[in-house]
C-alpha cells in the first residue's frame, strides 16, 4: 500500500506517517511539502492508493489542489485534513471531489477509520458534518437575520434593515437559537461562524 502525505510541516508529515503504520507495518508513505511536489510524485507513482492533503498549503488551497488532482488523477482518492471544522467548507471539499475529511483536532483512530473507509471505495463524512444537518433547515429569512447577527446588529437594527417588526426579528432569533441548540445570541454567533456562515458586511 502506498499513501502520499501532503503537508508543509515536517512534524505533521512524520506524525501522519507513524499513525498510518497502524494500518499496516508495510505501508509506504511518500511525503510532499508543497502541492506542486505532490502532483509530480503522483505522476511518477501510478500505484499510489490514497492522498492525505492538508487544506492550507503555501502554494494553493485544498479546493484548488483537489481540482488539479481531479483533472490529472481522477481515480485517486483524497482525504483532506484541516484545522477548519466549518461544515460549509467540508461540504465544499466533498462536492469538489474529496473522498473524506478529517479535522486536525481528531484522534488518530478517526484518521485510520477514514483511511479504511475511503480505501474500501466509500466516502468518509466526519461526525461534525452528520451532526450539523439540522442547521440546513434555516429559512432564507432566518439566514439573513443570522448574517446580520454575525455583523453585530441589534434586533432593532435588523428590523430596520429588513423592513420587518422587532417582534418578527425576535421570533427568527429564537428559531436560530433552537437550530444551533444554544441559549443566547453570542453562542449562536459562535456556532454559526464555526459552521461556515458569514456576515453580510
Coordinates of N, CA and C in Angstrom, one line a residue:
X1 N 0.8 -1.2 0.0 CA 0.0 0.0 0.0 C 0.9 1.2 0.0
X2 N 0.5 2.2 -0.8 CA 1.3 3.5 -0.9 C 0.4 4.7 -0.7
X3 N 0.8 5.5 0.2 CA 0.0 6.7 0.6 C 0.9 8.0 0.5
X4 N 0.3 9.0 -0.2 CA 1.0 10.3 -0.3 C 0.5 11.2 0.7
X5 N 1.4 11.8 1.6 CA 1.0 12.8 2.6 C 1.5 14.1 2.1
X6 N 0.6 15.1 2.0 CA 0.9 16.4 1.5 C 0.7 17.4 2.6
X7 N 1.7 17.9 3.2 CA 1.6 18.9 4.3 C 2.9 19.7 4.4
X8 N 2.9 21.0 4.7 CA 4.1 21.8 4.6 C 4.9 21.7 5.9
X9 N 4.4 21.0 6.9 CA 5.1 20.9 8.2 C 5.7 19.5 8.4
X10 N 7.0 19.4 8.5 CA 7.7 18.1 8.6 C 7.2 17.3 9.8
X11 N 6.9 17.9 10.9 CA 6.5 17.2 12.1 C 5.1 16.6 11.9
X12 N 4.2 17.3 11.1 CA 2.9 16.7 10.8 C 3.0 15.5 9.9
X13 N 3.9 15.7 8.9 CA 4.1 14.6 7.9 C 4.6 13.3 8.7
X14 N 5.5 13.5 9.6 CA 6.1 12.4 10.3 C 5.1 11.8 11.2
X15 N 4.2 12.7 11.9 CA 3.2 12.2 12.8 C 2.2 11.3 12.0
X16 N 1.8 11.8 10.8 CA 0.8 11.0 10.0 C 1.5 9.7 9.5
X17 N 2.8 9.8 9.2 CA 3.5 8.6 8.8 C 3.4 7.5 9.9
X18 N 3.6 7.9 11.2 CA 3.5 7.0 12.3 C 2.1 6.4 12.5
X19 N 1.1 7.3 12.4 CA -0.3 6.9 12.5 C -0.6 5.8 11.4
X20 N -0.2 6.1 10.2 CA -0.5 5.2 9.1 C 0.1 3.8 9.2
X21 N 1.2 3.8 10.0 CA 1.8 2.4 10.3 C 0.8 1.5 11.0
X22 N -0.2 2.2 11.6 CA -1.3 1.4 12.3 C -2.2 0.7 11.4
X23 N -2.2 1.1 10.1 CA -2.9 0.3 9.1 C -2.2 -1.0 8.8
X24 N -0.9 -0.8 8.5 CA -0.1 -2.0 8.1 C 1.3 -1.5 8.2
X25 N 2.2 -2.3 8.8 CA 3.6 -2.0 9.0 C 4.3 -1.8 7.7
X26 N 3.8 -2.4 6.6 CA 4.5 -2.4 5.3 C 4.0 -1.2 4.5
X27 N 3.1 -0.3 5.0 CA 2.6 0.8 4.2 C 3.8 1.7 3.9
X28 N 3.8 2.1 2.6 CA 4.9 3.0 2.1 C 4.3 4.4 2.1
X29 N 4.9 5.4 2.7 CA 4.4 6.8 2.8 C 5.3 7.7 2.0
X30 N 4.8 8.3 1.0 CA 5.5 9.4 0.3 C 5.1 10.7 0.9
X31 N 6.1 11.7 0.9 CA 5.8 13.0 1.5 C 6.1 14.1 0.6
X32 N 5.2 15.1 0.6 CA 5.4 16.3 -0.2 C 5.1 17.5 0.7
X33 N 5.9 18.6 0.6 CA 5.7 19.8 1.4 C 5.0 20.9 0.6
X34 N 4.9 20.7 -0.7 CA 4.1 21.6 -1.5 C 3.2 20.9 -2.5
X35 N 2.2 21.5 -3.0 CA 1.3 20.9 -3.9 C 1.9 20.5 -5.2
X36 N 2.8 21.4 -5.7 CA 3.5 21.0 -7.0 C 4.3 19.8 -6.8
X37 N 5.0 19.6 -5.7 CA 5.7 18.4 -5.4 C 4.8 17.1 -5.4
X38 N 3.6 17.3 -4.8 CA 2.6 16.3 -4.7 C 2.2 15.8 -6.1
X39 N 1.9 16.8 -7.0 CA 1.5 16.5 -8.3 C 2.5 15.7 -9.1
X40 N 3.8 16.1 -8.9 CA 4.9 15.4 -9.5 C 5.1 14.0 -9.0
X41 N 4.9 13.8 -7.7 CA 5.0 12.5 -7.1 C 3.9 11.6 -7.6
X42 N 2.7 12.1 -7.7 CA 1.5 11.4 -8.2 C 1.7 10.9 -9.6
X43 N 2.4 11.8 -10.4 CA 2.7 11.5 -11.8 C 3.7 10.3 -11.9
X44 N 4.7 10.4 -11.0 CA 5.8 9.4 -11.0 C 5.3 8.0 -10.5
X45 N 4.4 8.0 -9.5 CA 4.0 6.8 -8.8 C 2.5 6.5 -9.2
X46 N 2.3 5.8 -10.2 CA 0.9 5.5 -10.6 C 0.2 4.5 -9.7
X47 N 1.0 3.9 -8.7 CA 0.4 2.9 -7.8 C 0.0 3.5 -6.5
X48 N -0.1 4.9 -6.4 CA -0.5 5.5 -5.1 C -1.9 5.1 -4.8
X49 N -2.2 4.6 -3.6 CA -3.6 4.2 -3.3 C -4.4 5.3 -2.7
X50 N -3.8 6.3 -2.1 CA -4.5 7.4 -1.4 C -3.7 8.6 -1.2
X51 N -4.3 9.8 -1.1 CA -3.6 11.0 -0.8 C -4.2 11.6 0.5
X52 N -3.4 12.0 1.4 CA -3.8 12.8 2.6 C -3.3 14.2 2.3
X53 N -4.2 15.2 2.2 CA -3.9 16.5 1.7 C -4.3 17.6 2.8
X54 N -3.3 18.3 3.2 CA -3.6 19.4 4.1 C -4.3 20.5 3.4
X55 N -5.4 21.1 3.9 CA -6.1 22.1 3.2 C -5.3 23.4 3.0
X56 N -4.6 23.8 4.0 CA -3.8 25.1 3.9 C -2.4 24.8 3.5
X57 N -2.1 24.9 2.2 CA -0.8 24.7 1.7 C -0.2 26.1 1.3
X58 N 1.1 26.2 1.2 CA 1.7 27.5 0.9 C 1.5 27.9 -0.6
X59 N 1.4 26.9 -1.5 CA 1.3 27.3 -2.9 C -0.2 27.3 -3.5
X60 N -1.1 26.7 -2.8 CA -2.5 26.7 -3.2 C -3.4 26.1 -2.1
X61 N -4.7 26.5 -2.1 CA -5.5 25.9 -1.0 C -6.1 24.5 -1.4
X62 N -6.7 23.8 -0.5 CA -7.2 22.5 -0.8 C -8.2 22.4 -1.9
X63 N -9.1 23.3 -2.1 CA -10.0 23.3 -3.2 C -9.3 23.3 -4.5
X64 N -8.3 24.2 -4.7 CA -7.5 24.3 -5.9 C -6.8 23.0 -6.2
X65 N -6.1 22.4 -5.1 CA -5.4 21.2 -5.2 C -6.3 20.0 -5.6
X66 N -7.5 20.0 -5.0 CA -8.5 18.9 -5.4 C -8.8 19.0 -6.9
X67 N -9.0 20.2 -7.4 CA -9.3 20.3 -8.8 C -8.2 19.8 -9.7
X68 N -7.0 20.1 -9.3 CA -5.8 19.7 -10.1 C -5.7 18.1 -10.1
X69 N -5.8 17.6 -8.9 CA -5.8 16.1 -8.7 C -6.9 15.5 -9.5
X70 N -8.1 16.1 -9.5 CA -9.3 15.6 -10.2 C -9.1 15.6 -11.7
X71 N -8.4 16.6 -12.2 CA -8.1 16.6 -13.7 C -7.0 15.6 -14.1
X72 N -5.9 15.6 -13.2 CA -4.8 14.7 -13.6 C -4.9 13.3 -13.1
X73 N -5.5 13.1 -12.0 CA -5.6 11.7 -11.4 C -7.0 11.5 -10.9
X74 N -8.0 11.5 -11.8 CA -9.4 11.4 -11.3 C -9.7 10.1 -10.5
X75 N -8.9 9.1 -10.6 CA -9.2 7.8 -9.9 C -8.6 7.8 -8.5
X76 N -7.8 8.8 -8.2 CA -7.1 8.8 -6.9 C -7.9 9.4 -5.8
X77 N -8.2 8.6 -4.7 CA -9.0 9.1 -3.6 C -8.2 10.0 -2.7
X78 N -8.8 11.1 -2.3 CA -8.1 12.1 -1.5 C -8.9 12.4 -0.2
X79 N -8.2 12.4 0.9 CA -8.8 12.8 2.2 C -8.1 14.1 2.6
X80 N -9.0 15.1 2.8 CA -8.5 16.4 3.2 C -8.4 16.5 4.7
X81 N -7.2 17.0 5.2 CA -7.0 17.2 6.6 C -6.9 18.7 6.9
X82 N -7.6 19.2 7.9 CA -7.6 20.7 8.1 C -7.9 21.0 9.5
X83 N -7.5 22.2 10.0 CA -7.8 22.7 11.3 C -9.2 23.3 11.3
X84 N -9.7 23.5 10.1 CA -11.0 24.1 9.9 C -12.1 23.1 10.1
X85 N -13.1 23.4 11.0 CA -14.2 22.5 11.3 C -15.5 23.0 10.6
X86 N -15.4 24.0 9.8 CA -16.6 24.6 9.2 C -17.3 23.6 8.3
X87 N -18.6 23.3 8.6 CA -19.3 22.3 7.8 C -19.5 22.8 6.4
X88 N -19.6 24.1 6.2 CA -19.7 24.7 4.9 C -18.5 24.3 4.0
X89 N -17.3 24.5 4.6 CA -16.0 24.2 3.9 C -15.9 22.7 3.7
X90 N -16.3 21.9 4.7 CA -16.2 20.4 4.5 C -17.1 20.0 3.3
X91 N -18.4 20.5 3.3 CA -19.3 20.2 2.2 C -18.7 20.6 0.8
X92 N -18.1 21.8 0.8 CA -17.5 22.2 -0.5 C -16.4 21.3 -0.9
X93 N -15.5 20.8 0.0 CA -14.5 19.9 -0.4 C -15.0 18.6 -0.9
X94 N -16.0 18.1 -0.3 CA -16.6 16.8 -0.7 C -17.3 17.0 -2.1
X95 N -17.9 18.2 -2.3 CA -18.5 18.4 -3.6 C -17.5 18.5 -4.7
X96 N -16.3 19.1 -4.4 CA -15.2 19.3 -5.4 C -14.5 18.0 -5.7
X97 N -14.7 17.0 -4.8 CA -14.1 15.7 -5.2 C -13.3 15.0 -4.1
X98 N -13.3 15.6 -2.9 CA -12.6 14.9 -1.8 C -13.4 13.6 -1.4
X99 N -12.6 12.5 -1.0 CA -13.3 11.3 -0.6 C -13.6 11.3 0.9
X100 N -13.0 12.3 1.6 CA -13.2 12.3 3.0 C -12.6 13.5 3.6
X101 N -12.9 13.8 4.9 CA -12.4 15.0 5.6 C -12.1 14.6 7.0
X102 N -10.9 14.9 7.5 CA -10.6 14.7 8.9 C -10.1 16.0 9.5
X103 N -10.6 16.4 10.7 CA -10.1 17.5 11.4 C -8.8 17.2 12.0
X104 N -7.9 18.2 12.1 CA -6.6 18.1 12.7 C -6.8 17.9 14.2
X105 N -7.9 18.2 14.8 CA -8.2 18.0 16.2 C -8.6 16.6 16.5
X106 N -8.8 15.8 15.5 CA -9.3 14.4 15.7 C -8.2 13.5 16.3
X107 N -8.7 12.4 16.9 CA -7.8 11.4 17.4 C -7.3 10.5 16.2
X108 N -6.2 9.9 16.4 CA -5.6 9.1 15.3 C -6.5 7.9 14.9
X109 N -7.4 7.4 15.8 CA -8.3 6.4 15.4 C -9.3 6.8 14.3
X110 N -9.7 8.1 14.4 CA -10.6 8.6 13.4 C -10.0 8.7 12.1
X111 N -8.7 9.1 12.0 CA -8.0 9.2 10.8 C -7.9 7.8 10.1
X112 N -7.6 6.8 11.0 CA -7.5 5.4 10.5 C -8.8 4.9 10.0
X113 N -9.9 5.2 10.7 CA -11.2 4.9 10.2 C -11.5 5.5 8.9
X114 N -11.2 6.8 8.7 CA -11.4 7.5 7.5 C -10.6 6.8 6.3
X115 N -9.4 6.5 6.6 CA -8.5 5.9 5.6 C -9.1 4.6 5.1
X116 N -9.4 3.7 6.1 CA -10.0 2.4 5.8 C -11.3 2.6 5.0
X117 N -12.1 3.5 5.4 CA -13.4 3.7 4.7 C -13.2 4.1 3.2
X118 N -12.3 5.0 3.0 CA -12.0 5.5 1.7 C -11.3 4.5 0.8
X119 N -10.4 3.7 1.4 CA -9.7 2.6 0.6 C -10.7 1.6 0.2
X120 N -11.8 1.4 0.9 CA -12.9 0.5 0.5 C -13.8 1.0 -0.6
X121 N -13.5 2.3 -1.0 CA -14.3 2.9 -2.0 C -15.5 3.7 -1.6
X122 N -15.6 3.9 -0.3 CA -16.7 4.7 0.3 C -16.2 6.2 0.5
X123 N -17.2 7.0 0.8 CA -16.9 8.4 1.2 C -16.9 8.5 2.7
X124 N -15.9 9.2 3.3 CA -15.9 9.4 4.8 C -16.4 10.8 5.1
X125 N -17.5 10.8 5.8 CA -18.1 12.1 6.3 C -17.8 12.2 7.8
X126 N -17.2 13.3 8.3 CA -16.9 13.3 9.7 C -18.1 13.5 10.5
X127 N -18.1 13.1 11.8 CA -19.2 13.2 12.7 C -19.8 14.6 12.8
X128 N -18.9 15.7 12.8 CA -19.5 17.0 12.9 C -20.3 17.4 11.7
X129 N -20.1 16.8 10.5 CA -20.9 17.1 9.4 C -22.3 16.4 9.5
X130 N -22.3 15.1 9.9 CA -23.5 14.4 10.1 C -24.4 15.1 11.2
X131 N -23.7 15.6 12.2 CA -24.5 16.2 13.3 C -25.0 17.6 13.0
X132 N -24.6 18.2 11.8 CA -24.9 19.6 11.5 C -26.1 19.7 10.6
X133 N -26.7 18.5 10.2 CA -27.7 18.5 9.2 C -28.9 19.4 9.6
X134 N -29.2 19.4 10.9 CA -30.4 20.2 11.3 C -30.2 21.7 11.1
X135 N -28.9 22.1 10.9 CA -28.7 23.6 10.6 C -29.1 23.9 9.2
X136 N -29.3 22.9 8.4 CA -29.6 23.2 7.0 C -31.1 23.7 6.9
X137 N -31.9 23.5 7.9 CA -33.3 23.8 7.9 C -33.6 25.2 8.1
X138 N -32.7 26.1 8.3 CA -33.0 27.5 8.4 C -33.6 28.1 7.2
X139 N -34.6 28.9 7.3 CA -35.2 29.5 6.1 C -34.3 30.6 5.6
X140 N -34.6 31.1 4.4 CA -33.7 32.1 3.8 C -33.8 33.4 4.7
X141 N -35.0 33.7 5.2 CA -35.1 34.9 6.0 C -34.3 34.8 7.3
X142 N -34.4 33.6 7.9 CA -33.6 33.3 9.1 C -32.1 33.4 8.9
X143 N -31.7 32.9 7.7 CA -30.2 33.0 7.4 C -29.8 34.5 7.3
X144 N -30.7 35.3 6.7 CA -30.4 36.7 6.5 C -30.3 37.4 7.9
X145 N -31.2 37.0 8.8 CA -31.2 37.6 10.2 C -29.9 37.1 10.9
X146 N -29.5 35.8 10.7 CA -28.3 35.3 11.2 C -27.1 36.0 10.7
X147 N -27.0 36.3 9.4 CA -25.9 37.1 8.9 C -25.8 38.5 9.5
X148 N -26.9 39.1 9.8 CA -26.9 40.4 10.4 C -26.5 40.3 11.9
X149 N -26.8 39.2 12.5 CA -26.4 38.9 13.9 C -24.8 38.8 13.9
X150 N -24.3 38.1 12.9 CA -22.9 38.0 12.8 C -22.2 39.3 12.6
X151 N -22.9 40.2 11.9 CA -22.3 41.6 11.8 C -22.5 42.5 13.0
X152 N -23.1 41.9 14.1 CA -23.2 42.6 15.3 C -24.4 43.6 15.4
X153 N -25.4 43.4 14.5 CA -26.5 44.3 14.6 C -27.5 43.9 15.7
X154 N -28.2 44.9 16.3 CA -29.2 44.6 17.3 C -30.5 44.2 16.6
X155 N -31.4 43.7 17.4 CA -32.8 43.4 16.9 C -33.4 44.6 16.2
X156 N -33.3 45.7 16.8 CA -33.9 46.9 16.2 C -33.2 47.3 14.9
X157 N -31.9 47.2 14.8 CA -31.2 47.4 13.6 C -31.6 46.4 12.5
X158 N -31.7 45.2 12.9 CA -32.1 44.1 11.9 C -33.5 44.4 11.4
X159 N -34.4 44.8 12.3 CA -35.8 45.1 11.9 C -35.8 46.2 10.8
X160 N -35.0 47.2 11.1 CA -35.0 48.4 10.2 C -34.3 47.9 8.8
X161 N -33.3 47.1 8.9 CA -32.6 46.7 7.7 C -33.5 45.9 6.8
X162 N -34.3 45.0 7.4 CA -35.1 44.0 6.7 C -36.5 44.5 6.5
X163 N -36.9 45.6 7.0 CA -38.2 46.2 6.9 C -39.3 45.2 7.5
X164 N -38.9 44.7 8.7 CA -39.8 43.9 9.5 C -39.9 44.4 10.9
X165 N -40.9 43.9 11.7 CA -41.0 44.3 13.0 C -40.0 43.7 13.9
X166 N -39.7 44.4 15.1 CA -38.8 43.8 16.1 C -39.3 42.4 16.6
X167 N -40.6 42.3 16.7 CA -41.2 41.1 17.2 C -40.9 39.9 16.2
X168 N -40.9 40.2 14.9 CA -40.6 39.2 13.9 C -39.2 38.8 14.0
X169 N -38.3 39.8 14.2 CA -36.9 39.5 14.4 C -36.6 38.6 15.6
X170 N -37.3 38.9 16.7 CA -37.2 38.1 17.9 C -37.6 36.6 17.7
X171 N -38.7 36.4 16.9 CA -39.1 35.1 16.6 C -38.1 34.3 15.7
X172 N -37.4 35.1 14.8 CA -36.4 34.5 13.9 C -35.2 34.1 14.8
X173 N -34.8 35.0 15.7 CA -33.7 34.8 16.6 C -33.9 33.5 17.4
X174 N -35.1 33.4 17.9 CA -35.5 32.2 18.8 C -35.3 31.0 17.9
X175 N -35.8 31.0 16.7 CA -35.7 29.8 15.8 C -34.2 29.5 15.6
X176 N -33.4 30.5 15.4 CA -31.9 30.3 15.2 C -31.3 29.7 16.4
X177 N -31.7 30.1 17.6 CA -31.1 29.5 18.8 C -31.5 28.0 18.9
X178 N -32.7 27.7 18.5 CA -33.2 26.3 18.6 C -32.4 25.5 17.6
X179 N -32.1 26.0 16.4 CA -31.4 25.3 15.3 C -30.0 24.9 15.8
X180 N -29.4 25.9 16.5 CA -28.0 25.7 16.9 C -27.9 25.1 18.3
X181 N -29.1 24.9 18.9 CA -29.1 24.3 20.3 C -28.3 25.1 21.2
X182 N -28.5 26.4 21.2 CA -27.7 27.3 22.1 C -28.7 28.2 22.9
X183 N -28.2 28.9 23.9 CA -29.0 29.6 24.8 C -29.1 31.1 24.5
X184 N -28.1 31.7 23.8 CA -28.2 33.1 23.6 C -27.5 33.5 22.3
X185 N -27.6 34.8 21.9 CA -27.2 35.3 20.6 C -25.7 35.1 20.5
X186 N -24.9 35.3 21.5 CA -23.4 35.2 21.4 C -23.1 33.8 21.1
X187 N -23.7 32.8 21.7 CA -23.4 31.4 21.4 C -23.8 31.0 20.0
X188 N -25.0 31.6 19.6 CA -25.4 31.4 18.2 C -24.4 31.9 17.2
X189 N -23.9 33.1 17.4 CA -22.9 33.7 16.5 C -21.7 32.8 16.4
X190 N -21.2 32.3 17.6 CA -20.0 31.4 17.6 C -20.3 30.1 16.8
X191 N -21.5 29.5 17.1 CA -21.8 28.3 16.4 C -22.0 28.5 14.9
X192 N -22.6 29.6 14.5 CA -22.8 29.9 13.1 C -21.5 30.1 12.4
X193 N -20.6 30.8 13.0 CA -19.3 31.1 12.4 C -18.5 29.8 12.2
X194 N -18.6 28.9 13.2 CA -17.9 27.6 13.1 C -18.5 26.7 12.0
X195 N -19.8 27.0 11.7 CA -20.5 26.2 10.7 C -20.3 26.8 9.3
X196 N -19.6 27.9 9.2 CA -19.3 28.4 7.9 C -20.1 29.6 7.4
X197 N -21.1 30.0 8.3 CA -21.9 31.2 8.0 C -21.1 32.5 8.2
X198 N -21.3 33.5 7.3 CA -20.6 34.7 7.4 C -21.6 35.9 7.3
X199 N -21.1 37.0 7.9 CA -21.9 38.2 7.9 C -22.1 38.8 6.4
X200 N -22.9 39.8 6.3 CA -23.1 40.4 5.0 C -22.1 41.5 4.7
X201 N -21.5 42.1 5.8 CA -20.6 43.2 5.7 C -19.2 42.7 5.5

